[in-house]
Short mmCIF file of C-alpha atoms in Angstrom, two decimals:
data_model
loop_
_atom_site.label_atom_id
_atom_site.label_comp_id
_atom_site.label_asym_id
_atom_site.label_seq_id
_atom_site.Cartn_x
_atom_site.Cartn_y
_atom_site.Cartn_z
CA MET M 228 127.80 88.65 81.56
CA SER M 229 128.51 89.80 85.11
CA ASN M 230 125.34 91.75 85.89
CA PRO M 231 121.68 90.84 85.46
CA ALA M 232 119.74 92.79 82.88
CA ARG M 233 117.20 95.34 84.01
CA VAL M 234 113.63 94.72 82.90
CA LEU M 235 111.08 97.07 81.34
CA TYR M 236 107.64 95.43 81.43
CA LEU M 237 105.02 97.13 79.26
CA LEU M 238 101.49 95.91 79.92
CA VAL M 239 98.91 97.06 77.37
CA ASP M 240 95.52 96.70 79.02
CA GLY M 241 93.01 94.81 76.87
CA ILE M 242 95.49 94.25 74.02
CA GLY M 243 94.09 90.90 72.90
CA ASP M 244 91.16 90.53 70.52
CA VAL M 245 89.47 88.14 68.13
CA SER M 246 89.26 88.00 64.34
CA ILE M 247 87.01 90.73 62.94
CA PRO M 248 85.03 90.15 59.72
CA ALA M 249 85.42 93.80 58.67
CA PHE M 250 89.21 93.27 58.75
CA GLY M 251 89.10 90.13 56.62
CA ASP M 252 89.05 87.97 59.77
CA ARG M 253 92.17 89.58 61.20
CA THR M 254 92.65 90.92 64.71
CA PRO M 255 93.43 94.61 65.35
CA LEU M 256 97.05 93.68 66.11
CA GLU M 257 97.32 91.93 62.74
CA VAL M 258 96.10 95.12 61.04
CA ALA M 259 98.04 97.73 63.03
CA HIS M 260 101.42 98.92 61.76
CA THR M 261 103.71 98.00 64.67
CA PRO M 262 107.34 97.79 63.47
CA HIS M 263 108.87 98.11 66.95
CA LEU M 264 106.64 95.45 68.50
CA ASP M 265 107.44 93.24 65.51
CA ALA M 266 111.15 93.81 66.10
CA LEU M 267 110.73 92.60 69.68
CA ALA M 268 108.92 89.51 68.38
CA ALA M 269 111.65 88.81 65.83
CA GLY M 270 114.50 89.36 68.28
CA GLY M 271 113.04 87.57 71.29
CA LEU M 272 110.89 84.72 72.54
CA ASN M 273 107.12 84.64 72.07
CA GLY M 274 104.12 82.84 73.46
CA LEU M 275 100.50 83.09 74.53
CA LEU M 276 99.75 84.16 78.09
CA ASP M 277 96.68 83.25 80.14
CA PRO M 278 96.99 86.01 82.75
CA VAL M 279 95.41 83.86 85.49
CA GLU M 280 94.38 80.54 83.94
CA PRO M 281 92.95 79.21 80.65
CA GLY M 282 89.28 79.92 80.12
CA LEU M 283 89.01 82.69 82.72
CA ALA M 284 87.86 86.16 81.66
CA CYS M 285 89.72 87.92 84.47
CA GLY M 286 89.72 91.49 85.69
CA SER M 287 92.77 93.72 85.56
CA ASP M 288 93.32 93.44 89.32
CA THR M 289 93.48 89.64 89.51
CA ALA M 290 95.48 89.49 86.26
CA HIS M 291 98.12 91.89 87.56
CA MET M 292 98.33 90.03 90.87
CA SER M 293 98.96 86.79 88.99
CA ILE M 294 101.55 88.33 86.68
CA PHE M 295 103.39 89.89 89.64
CA GLY M 296 103.55 86.45 91.25
CA TYR M 297 100.82 86.77 93.90
CA ASP M 298 98.13 84.10 93.55
CA PRO M 299 94.75 85.92 93.49
CA ARG M 300 92.99 82.77 94.71
CA ILE M 301 94.92 83.15 97.96
CA HIS M 302 95.54 86.88 98.35
CA TYR M 303 92.67 88.70 96.62
CA ARG M 304 90.51 90.74 99.02
CA GLY M 305 88.51 92.92 96.62
CA ARG M 306 89.59 95.73 94.33
CA GLY M 307 88.36 98.61 96.47
CA ALA M 308 91.59 98.82 98.46
CA PHE M 309 93.69 98.96 95.28
CA GLU M 310 91.65 101.83 93.82
CA SER M 311 91.63 103.79 97.07
CA MET M 312 95.35 103.36 97.78
CA GLY M 313 96.14 104.36 94.21
CA ALA M 314 94.03 107.48 94.70
CA GLY M 315 96.16 108.44 97.69
CA ILE M 316 94.36 106.96 100.70
CA ALA M 317 96.70 105.44 103.27
CA MET M 318 95.12 102.22 104.50
CA ALA M 319 95.88 100.47 107.78
CA PRO M 320 95.05 96.87 108.69
CA GLY M 321 91.35 96.61 109.47
CA ASP M 322 90.29 99.45 107.14
CA ILE M 323 87.93 98.72 104.26
CA ALA M 324 87.66 100.54 100.95
CA PHE M 325 85.56 100.66 97.79
CA LYS M 326 86.14 101.32 94.11
CA CYS M 327 83.36 103.78 93.33
CA ASN M 328 81.49 105.49 90.51
CA PHE M 329 79.81 108.87 90.56
CA ALA M 330 76.40 107.98 89.10
CA THR M 331 72.91 109.35 88.50
CA LEU M 332 70.01 108.26 90.72
CA ASP M 333 66.31 108.94 90.19
CA THR M 334 65.52 109.72 93.81
CA ALA M 335 61.78 109.25 93.33
CA SER M 336 62.05 105.66 92.10
CA GLY M 337 65.43 104.63 93.49
CA ILE M 338 66.56 103.68 89.98
CA VAL M 339 70.17 104.23 88.89
CA THR M 340 69.61 105.73 85.45
CA SER M 341 73.33 105.95 84.62
CA ARG M 342 76.19 104.16 86.36
CA ARG M 343 78.58 106.80 85.00
CA ALA M 344 77.33 110.32 85.54
CA ASP M 345 80.00 111.68 83.21
CA ARG M 346 83.15 109.93 81.97
CA HIS M 347 84.82 113.36 81.57
CA PHE M 348 84.63 114.36 85.22
CA GLU M 349 88.18 115.52 85.95
CA HIS M 350 87.13 119.13 86.53
CA LEU M 351 84.32 118.26 88.97
CA GLY M 352 85.32 115.01 90.65
CA PRO M 353 87.92 116.49 93.04
CA THR M 354 85.44 119.12 94.31
CA LEU M 355 82.74 116.54 95.02
CA CYS M 356 85.26 114.26 96.70
CA ALA M 357 86.36 117.13 98.94
CA ALA M 358 82.73 117.65 99.96
CA LEU M 359 82.42 113.98 100.95
CA ASP M 360 85.79 113.57 102.65
CA GLY M 361 85.40 113.24 106.42
CA LEU M 362 81.64 112.66 106.15
CA ALA M 363 79.99 111.57 109.40
CA VAL M 364 77.93 108.37 109.13
CA PRO M 365 74.68 108.72 111.10
CA GLY M 366 74.41 106.08 113.79
CA TYR M 367 78.08 105.10 113.54
CA PRO M 368 80.17 107.49 115.63
CA GLY M 369 83.89 106.84 115.74
CA TYR M 370 84.19 105.73 112.11
CA ARG M 371 86.23 107.87 109.72
CA VAL M 372 85.38 108.20 106.03
CA THR M 373 88.09 109.20 103.53
CA VAL M 374 87.28 110.05 99.91
CA ARG M 375 89.76 110.76 97.11
CA TYR M 376 89.24 111.38 93.41
CA ALA M 377 90.69 108.74 91.05
CA THR M 378 90.09 109.19 87.31
CA GLU M 379 87.16 109.95 85.01
CA HIS M 380 83.94 109.20 86.99
CA ARG M 381 85.73 107.16 89.67
CA CYS M 382 86.77 107.76 93.24
CA GLY M 383 88.04 105.77 96.20
CA VAL M 384 86.16 105.60 99.50
CA ALA M 385 87.73 104.13 102.65
CA VAL M 386 86.28 103.57 106.12
CA SER M 387 88.36 103.24 109.29
CA GLY M 388 87.18 101.97 112.65
CA PRO M 389 86.88 98.86 114.80
CA GLY M 390 85.21 95.61 113.85
CA LEU M 391 84.92 96.12 110.08
CA SER M 392 84.73 93.30 107.51
CA ASP M 393 85.32 93.29 103.76
CA ALA M 394 82.76 90.47 103.37
CA VAL M 395 79.96 92.78 102.20
CA GLY M 396 78.24 93.25 98.86
CA ASP M 397 78.00 96.26 96.55
CA THR M 398 75.40 98.98 96.18
CA ASP M 399 76.12 98.99 92.43
CA PRO M 400 73.32 97.39 90.33
CA LEU M 401 75.94 96.67 87.58
CA LYS M 402 73.62 97.87 84.80
CA ASP M 403 71.76 101.08 84.07
CA ASN M 404 68.05 101.45 84.89
CA LEU M 405 68.08 99.08 87.83
CA PRO M 406 67.43 99.88 91.51
CA LEU M 407 70.27 101.01 93.77
CA ARG M 408 71.24 97.97 95.79
CA LYS M 409 71.46 97.59 99.54
CA SER M 410 74.72 96.10 100.74
CA GLU M 411 74.35 92.62 102.23
CA PRO M 412 76.84 90.55 104.25
CA THR M 413 78.49 87.80 102.23
CA ASP M 414 79.33 85.62 105.21
CA ASP M 415 77.65 84.84 108.55
CA SER M 416 79.99 86.83 110.78
CA PRO M 417 78.60 89.57 113.03
CA GLU M 418 81.30 91.90 111.67
CA ALA M 419 79.95 91.50 108.13
CA ALA M 420 76.37 92.19 109.25
CA PHE M 421 77.53 95.29 111.14
CA THR M 422 79.60 96.54 108.20
CA ALA M 423 76.74 96.07 105.71
CA GLY M 424 74.57 98.30 107.86
CA LEU M 425 77.30 100.93 108.01
CA VAL M 426 77.76 100.81 104.23
CA ASN M 427 74.04 101.41 103.63
CA ALA M 428 74.03 104.32 106.06
CA LEU M 429 77.12 105.73 104.31
CA SER M 430 75.43 105.39 100.91
CA ASP M 431 72.41 107.36 102.14
CA ALA M 432 74.61 110.05 103.71
CA ILE M 433 76.58 110.47 100.48
CA CYS M 434 73.34 110.91 98.51
CA GLY M 435 72.22 113.56 100.97
CA VAL M 436 75.36 115.63 100.42
CA LEU M 437 75.47 115.24 96.65
CA GLU M 438 71.78 115.90 95.99
CA THR M 439 72.03 119.52 97.14
CA HIS M 440 75.61 120.23 96.09
CA PRO M 441 75.98 123.42 93.96
CA ILE M 442 77.68 121.43 91.17
CA ASN M 443 74.57 119.29 90.77
CA ASP M 444 72.30 122.34 90.94
CA GLN M 445 74.26 123.77 88.01
CA ARG M 446 74.10 120.48 86.09
CA ARG M 447 70.33 120.25 86.55
CA ALA M 448 69.91 123.81 85.33
CA SER M 449 71.95 123.07 82.19
CA GLY M 450 70.20 119.77 81.48
CA GLU M 451 73.22 117.60 82.33
CA ALA M 452 73.10 114.35 84.28
CA VAL M 453 73.63 114.93 87.98
CA ALA M 454 76.19 113.01 90.04
CA ASN M 455 73.96 112.48 93.07
CA VAL M 456 75.01 108.99 94.17
CA VAL M 457 78.26 107.11 94.66
CA LEU M 458 78.08 103.41 93.81
CA LEU M 459 80.10 101.50 96.41
CA ARG M 460 81.61 98.35 94.92
CA GLY M 461 84.44 95.89 95.27
CA CYS M 462 84.85 96.19 99.05
CA GLY M 463 88.37 95.19 100.00
CA SER M 464 91.04 95.47 102.64
CA ARG M 465 94.77 95.91 102.25
CA ILE M 466 96.40 92.59 101.44
CA ARG M 467 99.34 91.29 103.46
CA VAL M 468 101.96 89.81 101.14
CA PRO M 469 105.76 89.75 100.91
CA CYS M 470 107.08 92.88 99.20
CA PHE M 471 108.05 92.63 95.54
CA ARG M 472 111.77 93.12 96.18
CA ASP M 473 111.97 90.35 98.78
CA LYS M 474 109.96 88.00 96.59
CA HIS M 475 111.67 88.63 93.25
CA HIS M 476 115.07 90.13 94.18
CA MET M 477 114.52 93.19 91.99
CA ARG M 478 113.92 96.77 93.06
CA GLY M 479 110.72 97.73 91.26
CA CYS M 480 108.89 100.86 90.16
CA LEU M 481 105.82 101.47 88.05
CA VAL M 482 104.19 104.17 85.96
CA ALA M 483 100.44 103.59 86.13
CA PRO M 484 98.08 106.60 86.21
CA THR M 485 95.15 104.15 86.44
CA LYS M 486 94.58 104.20 90.19
CA ILE M 487 93.72 100.55 90.67
CA ILE M 488 97.04 99.52 89.11
CA ALA M 489 98.96 102.10 91.14
CA GLY M 490 97.27 100.77 94.28
CA LEU M 491 98.24 97.22 93.36
CA GLY M 492 101.85 98.31 93.10
CA LEU M 493 101.71 100.05 96.46
CA SER M 494 100.28 96.86 97.99
CA PHE M 495 103.46 95.09 96.87
CA ASP M 496 105.70 97.99 98.01
CA ILE M 497 106.60 98.91 94.43
CA ASP M 498 107.50 102.60 94.05
CA SER M 499 104.93 104.56 92.06
CA LEU M 500 106.38 107.23 89.72
CA GLU M 501 104.49 110.13 88.17
CA ALA M 502 104.83 110.86 84.45
CA PRO M 503 103.82 114.43 83.51
CA GLY M 504 100.70 114.41 81.36
CA ALA M 505 100.14 110.66 81.70
CA THR M 506 96.55 109.67 82.41
CA GLY M 507 94.48 106.52 82.49
CA SER M 508 92.50 107.67 79.47
CA TYR M 509 92.59 108.39 75.73
CA ASN M 510 94.65 111.57 76.14
CA SER M 511 97.62 110.06 77.97
CA ASN M 512 101.15 111.29 77.25
CA LEU M 513 102.82 108.05 76.17
CA SER M 514 106.13 109.75 75.45
CA SER M 515 106.26 110.98 79.04
CA LYS M 516 105.69 107.43 80.28
CA ALA M 517 108.57 106.18 78.14
CA THR M 518 110.89 108.95 79.37
CA THR M 519 109.99 108.36 83.02
CA ILE M 520 110.40 104.59 83.09
CA CYS M 521 113.64 104.65 81.09
CA ALA M 522 115.11 107.26 83.43
CA ALA M 523 114.23 105.01 86.36
CA LEU M 524 115.87 101.96 84.81
CA THR M 525 119.01 103.65 83.55
CA GLY M 526 119.80 105.16 86.95
CA ALA M 527 118.78 108.78 86.45
CA VAL M 528 115.91 108.42 88.94
CA SER M 529 116.42 106.61 92.24
CA SER M 530 113.24 107.41 94.17
CA PRO M 531 109.78 108.97 93.81
CA GLU M 532 111.17 112.16 95.42
CA GLN M 533 113.95 112.50 92.86
CA GLN M 534 111.43 111.70 90.15
CA LEU M 535 109.31 114.70 91.23
CA GLN M 536 112.36 116.90 90.64
CA ALA M 537 112.66 115.39 87.18
CA MET M 538 109.01 116.28 86.56
CA GLU M 539 109.69 119.93 87.31
CA LEU M 540 112.58 119.92 84.84
CA SER M 541 110.36 118.26 82.24
CA LYS M 542 107.69 120.94 82.70
CA GLU M 543 110.24 123.66 82.10
CA LYS M 544 111.42 121.99 78.89
CA GLU M 545 107.80 121.51 77.77
CA GLU M 546 107.11 125.22 78.24
CA LYS M 547 110.16 125.98 76.09
CA GLU M 548 108.93 123.40 73.51
CA GLU M 549 112.13 121.41 73.86
CA GLU M 550 112.32 117.70 73.18
CA PRO M 551 111.92 115.83 76.52
CA GLN M 552 115.13 114.25 77.81
CA PRO M 553 115.85 112.05 80.81
CA PRO M 554 117.66 113.65 83.77
CA VAL M 555 121.42 114.01 83.52
CA LEU M 556 123.34 111.16 85.13
CA THR M 557 126.01 111.80 87.73
CA ALA M 558 129.46 110.27 87.30
CA GLU M 559 128.64 107.76 90.07
CA GLN M 560 125.43 106.69 88.34
CA CYS M 561 127.21 106.30 85.01
CA ALA M 562 129.82 104.05 86.65
CA ASN M 563 127.29 102.05 88.69
CA PRO M 564 123.79 102.34 87.29
CA GLY M 565 122.31 99.57 89.46
CA PRO M 566 120.57 100.09 92.82
CA GLY M 567 123.75 101.54 94.35
CA GLY M 568 123.83 104.15 91.58
CA GLY M 569 120.16 104.96 91.85
CA GLY M 570 118.53 102.77 89.23
CA TYR M 571 115.63 100.37 89.47
CA GLN M 572 115.98 96.79 88.22
CA PHE M 573 112.33 96.32 87.23
CA GLY M 574 110.17 99.00 85.64
CA PHE M 575 106.49 98.43 84.91
CA VAL M 576 104.35 100.61 82.61
CA HIS M 577 100.58 100.29 82.27
CA VAL M 578 98.66 101.66 79.25
CA LYS M 579 94.87 101.83 79.58
CA ALA M 580 93.57 103.46 76.38
CA VAL M 581 93.62 100.29 74.25
CA ASP M 582 91.31 98.60 76.76
CA ASP M 583 88.95 101.58 76.63
CA THR M 584 88.61 101.23 72.85
CA GLY M 585 87.51 97.64 73.40
CA HIS M 586 84.95 98.57 76.05
CA ASP M 587 83.68 101.44 73.89
CA ARG M 588 83.59 99.14 70.79
CA MET M 589 85.78 101.46 68.73
CA VAL M 590 87.01 99.00 66.13
CA GLY M 591 89.13 101.35 64.05
CA PHE M 592 90.45 103.34 66.98
CA LYS M 593 91.79 100.21 68.65
CA VAL M 594 94.11 99.83 65.65
CA ARG M 595 95.23 103.46 65.89
CA PHE M 596 95.90 103.30 69.63
CA LEU M 597 97.94 100.12 69.15
CA GLU M 598 100.03 102.07 66.64
CA ALA M 599 100.49 104.87 69.18
CA VAL M 600 101.71 102.29 71.72
CA ASP M 601 104.18 101.01 69.12
CA LYS M 602 105.65 104.50 68.80
CA MET M 603 106.14 104.51 72.57
CA VAL M 604 107.92 101.14 72.30
CA GLY M 605 110.22 102.71 69.70
CA GLN M 606 111.11 105.53 72.10
CA MET M 607 111.74 103.02 74.90
CA LEU M 608 114.05 100.98 72.68
CA ARG M 609 115.99 104.07 71.62
CA ARG M 610 116.51 105.33 75.18
CA LEU M 611 117.52 101.91 76.52
CA TRP M 612 119.75 101.23 73.52
CA GLU M 613 121.58 104.52 74.01
CA ALA M 614 122.13 103.70 77.69
CA GLU M 615 123.35 100.21 76.84
CA ALA M 616 125.67 101.49 74.10
CA ALA M 617 127.15 103.94 76.63
CA GLY M 618 127.94 101.07 78.99
CA ARG M 619 125.16 101.86 81.46
CA GLY M 620 123.74 98.39 81.88
CA ARG M 621 121.92 95.75 79.88
CA TYR M 622 118.17 95.82 79.24
CA VAL M 623 115.29 93.46 78.52
CA VAL M 624 111.82 94.49 77.30
CA VAL M 625 108.66 92.49 77.97
CA VAL M 626 105.27 93.22 76.39
CA SER M 627 101.96 91.55 77.21
CA GLY M 628 98.37 92.32 78.10
CA ASP M 629 96.35 91.54 81.23
CA HIS M 630 93.36 90.19 79.31
CA SER M 631 91.64 90.43 75.94
CA THR M 632 88.95 93.07 75.39
CA PRO M 633 87.44 92.29 71.97
CA VAL M 634 85.89 95.34 70.32
CA LEU M 635 82.96 93.26 69.07
CA PHE M 636 82.14 92.13 72.63
CA GLY M 637 82.83 95.32 74.56
CA ASP M 638 84.06 93.42 77.61
CA HIS M 639 86.83 91.16 78.87
CA SER M 640 87.03 87.69 77.36
CA ASN M 641 88.98 84.51 78.06
CA GLU M 642 91.29 84.55 75.01
CA PRO M 643 95.01 84.48 75.85
CA VAL M 644 97.19 87.50 75.04
CA PRO M 645 100.47 87.68 73.08
CA PHE M 646 103.64 87.74 75.17
CA VAL M 647 107.18 88.65 74.09
CA ILE M 648 110.48 89.01 75.94
CA CYS M 649 113.56 90.36 74.17
CA ASN M 650 117.00 91.80 74.80
CA VAL M 651 117.11 95.41 73.64
CA ARG M 652 120.21 94.81 71.53
CA HIS M 653 118.47 91.99 69.65
CA ALA M 654 115.38 94.12 68.96
CA VAL M 655 117.64 96.88 67.60
CA GLU M 656 119.40 94.30 65.45
CA ALA M 657 116.04 93.11 64.06
CA LEU M 658 115.16 96.72 63.23
CA GLY M 659 118.27 97.09 61.12
CA GLY M 660 120.79 98.24 63.70
CA PRO M 661 121.69 101.51 65.46
CA ALA M 662 121.29 103.54 62.27
CA HIS M 663 117.54 103.08 62.46
CA ILE M 664 116.88 103.17 66.20
CA THR M 665 118.74 106.46 66.65
CA LYS M 666 116.33 108.06 64.16
CA VAL M 667 113.25 107.25 66.27
CA PRO M 668 111.76 110.65 67.23
CA LEU M 669 111.45 111.41 70.94
CA ALA M 670 108.83 114.13 70.53
CA PRO M 671 105.37 113.76 72.12
CA ILE M 672 103.33 111.01 70.47
CA HIS M 673 100.15 112.09 68.73
CA MET M 674 97.09 110.38 70.20
CA PRO M 675 94.02 109.64 68.07
CA ASP M 676 91.01 111.88 68.68
CA VAL M 677 88.17 109.54 69.63
CA LYS M 678 85.69 112.38 69.16
CA GLY M 679 86.70 112.64 65.51
CA THR M 680 85.88 110.46 62.53
CA PRO M 681 87.01 106.86 63.05
CA PRO M 682 89.18 105.13 60.44
CA LYS M 683 87.19 103.48 57.66
CA PRO M 684 87.17 99.66 57.67
CA GLU M 685 88.05 99.56 53.98
CA ASP M 686 91.14 101.71 54.59
CA LEU M 687 92.21 99.43 57.42
CA CYS M 688 91.67 96.36 55.22
CA LYS M 689 93.96 97.92 52.62
CA GLN M 690 96.50 98.57 55.36
CA ALA M 691 96.22 94.91 56.39
CA VAL M 692 97.09 93.83 52.85
CA PHE M 693 100.24 95.97 52.98
CA LYS M 694 101.17 94.44 56.30
CA ASP M 695 100.64 90.93 54.91
CA ALA M 696 103.01 91.76 52.05
CA ARG M 697 105.64 93.03 54.50
CA ARG M 698 105.26 89.89 56.60
CA LYS M 699 105.72 87.63 53.57
CA ALA M 700 108.76 89.59 52.44
CA SER M 701 110.28 89.18 55.88
CA TRP M 702 109.59 85.46 55.90
CA ALA M 703 111.23 85.15 52.48
CA GLY M 704 114.36 86.88 53.81
CA ARG M 705 113.98 89.81 51.43
CA PRO M 706 116.12 92.71 52.67
CA TRP M 707 114.39 96.00 53.36
CA ASP M 708 114.91 98.76 50.79
CA PRO M 709 113.34 102.20 51.40
CA ALA M 710 112.88 102.52 47.61
CA MET M 711 110.38 99.65 47.54
CA PRO M 712 107.05 100.61 45.91
CA PRO M 713 104.50 101.91 48.44
CA GLU M 714 101.64 100.51 46.36
CA LEU M 715 102.89 97.02 47.29
CA PHE M 716 104.32 97.47 50.79
CA GLY M 717 102.50 100.52 52.11
CA PRO M 718 103.57 104.08 52.82
CA TRP M 719 105.71 103.28 55.87
CA ARG M 720 109.45 103.85 55.86
CA ASP M 721 110.12 101.49 58.78
CA PRO M 722 112.03 98.30 57.88
CA TRP M 723 110.56 94.88 58.50
CA PRO M 724 112.53 92.44 60.67
CA THR M 725 115.46 90.98 58.79
CA CYS M 726 117.19 89.27 61.71
CA VAL M 727 115.32 86.62 63.67
CA ARG M 728 116.46 85.07 66.95
CA GLY M 729 114.96 82.79 69.57
CA ASP M 730 111.99 81.42 67.64
CA PRO M 731 110.62 81.92 64.09
CA VAL M 732 108.01 84.56 65.05
CA ARG M 733 108.41 87.89 63.23
CA CYS M 734 105.20 89.74 64.16
CA TYR M 735 103.61 90.66 67.46
CA ASP M 736 100.01 89.48 67.32
CA GLU M 737 97.79 86.74 68.72
CA VAL M 738 98.11 84.37 65.75
CA SER M 739 101.88 84.70 65.32
CA ALA M 740 102.52 84.34 69.06
CA ALA M 741 100.88 80.90 68.98
CA ARG M 742 103.94 79.68 67.02
CA GLY M 743 106.36 81.02 69.63
CA GLY M 744 108.88 79.00 71.55
CA LEU M 745 107.32 79.73 74.94
CA GLY M 746 104.04 77.99 74.08
CA ARG M 747 101.02 78.83 76.22
CA PHE M 748 101.48 79.45 79.92
CA PRO M 749 99.70 81.04 82.94
CA GLY M 750 100.47 84.35 84.60
CA SER M 751 101.97 82.64 87.64
CA GLN M 752 104.99 81.70 85.49
CA VAL M 753 105.70 85.16 84.07
CA LEU M 754 108.10 86.53 86.67
CA MET M 755 109.95 83.22 86.91
CA LEU M 756 110.50 83.34 83.16
CA VAL M 757 111.50 87.02 83.22
CA LYS M 758 114.02 86.52 86.03
CA GLN M 759 115.57 83.54 84.28
CA PHE M 760 115.86 85.44 81.00
CA ALA M 761 117.34 88.51 82.68
CA GLY M 762 119.77 86.52 84.84
CA VAL M 763 118.27 87.61 88.15
CA THR M 764 119.18 85.38 91.12
CA PRO M 765 118.50 85.77 94.87
CA LEU M 766 120.52 88.55 96.49
CA GLY M 767 123.68 87.11 98.01
CA ALA M 768 123.18 83.68 96.49
CA ALA M 769 126.07 81.78 94.93
CA GLY M 770 126.36 82.42 91.23
CA ALA M 771 124.35 85.64 91.42
CA GLY M 772 124.45 87.70 88.26
CA GLN M 773 124.90 84.89 85.75
CA SER M 774 122.75 85.59 82.74
CA ALA M 775 120.23 83.09 81.46
CA GLY M 776 119.01 85.22 78.58
CA PRO M 777 120.04 84.44 75.01
#
């Protein structure tokens, strides 16, 4: 094949889990109905990924750095810069920034009674951030403070001026009902001591503004928790690393409404694209994410500016209740859909909601959100298959997580996550061919309502039995027949994988992935593996464009 494949990398935050007694000692992935993820597993190569290294319960920032090929042990300078850049703050060398929470402080005792004043803060956060933006820090003239709203209860705060250091501690006590901390220097440099003093003065100034803000007066009057303090944490500076394209020889873009991930991408000079209605929360528009990233890979979108035009078109179609479609390709783009024709070679999509279900310990909802992600995978496969069938390039899909977030623990853990890489045409083959993939609906994907009644464990256990029967039928080579009894194989009309390539794995889950041909490997090897599979070689090198994928 003369041209390298283009890569869609879907990272499902917190996808991994552990066996749950209420599910008959199965993981949420083993229970969830995920026919499109299973098709990827059957058509591709599988393994277990340690995002940074075995035994490390990593954060999303260090995990993404490792997966993108930047060693966090060398390059990591705190997550504050990532959050702030993702929120729209332009950072120069020497600036410092914090990932922050709007929180509730008992001013009489100095106790932080709630580290999250309100998780649903989208309607108030921007106004409070505007009130803090440009705040003067008493005793520190000549230093500029920039504040931007991020998501939920979070914001980014950056400080510009001479002689600053990112070697300072947080004001965040890390748990509710503990005293607000004073920032302390974390090394012996005079710059760190100076910066810690500035941070404490900034914290006090922020409290002064928020305490008397009209929004908090209204919240007090209505009995709601006030947002009268900003917890400054994860101080960081912009990292200096080679850009993604120079390092990996692929022009990259990402769709990541979660600001810390968007900021990571900007740190690597990866274009950030906006997907209408996509958020870093439970109400995200997954269909919009699929449409946006596929348009970028197939050549319909060549830059963030052109993507904004596509957003306007999408809004018009949404108002008319039309099914969302990618932008129309020009004749030049159809003939040359690579970088010269406007397309990206690497598209990255981040989904946050699954991780939130783990942190919020929503056992049943984690299953339902995994199923929503699977529907998005189906839409991605359809769009990429249609482009490939029309002669507009060749495509590879990768799916992994950045860490496990077990619902029984409520936090990140050190278990590895399932990893799969697959050619789109092989996934379609495993699904039963074009006749099935072209029937995948492209309408907006229904998201579970986490405020509603969660699925019952007994119903999910019954679903798991159906899935076990489907898995066994697939292993036995039994062809799919839509007339098969639902009391044995469940109510779903999606076929199970009947064509297996690469390795014997037929299901995308933690247990099945352990039998995959890729074995267990660290995040530092991910992009090397992806480039080899897709046939990517250094620009201008001899033999460029020869495919290594199966």
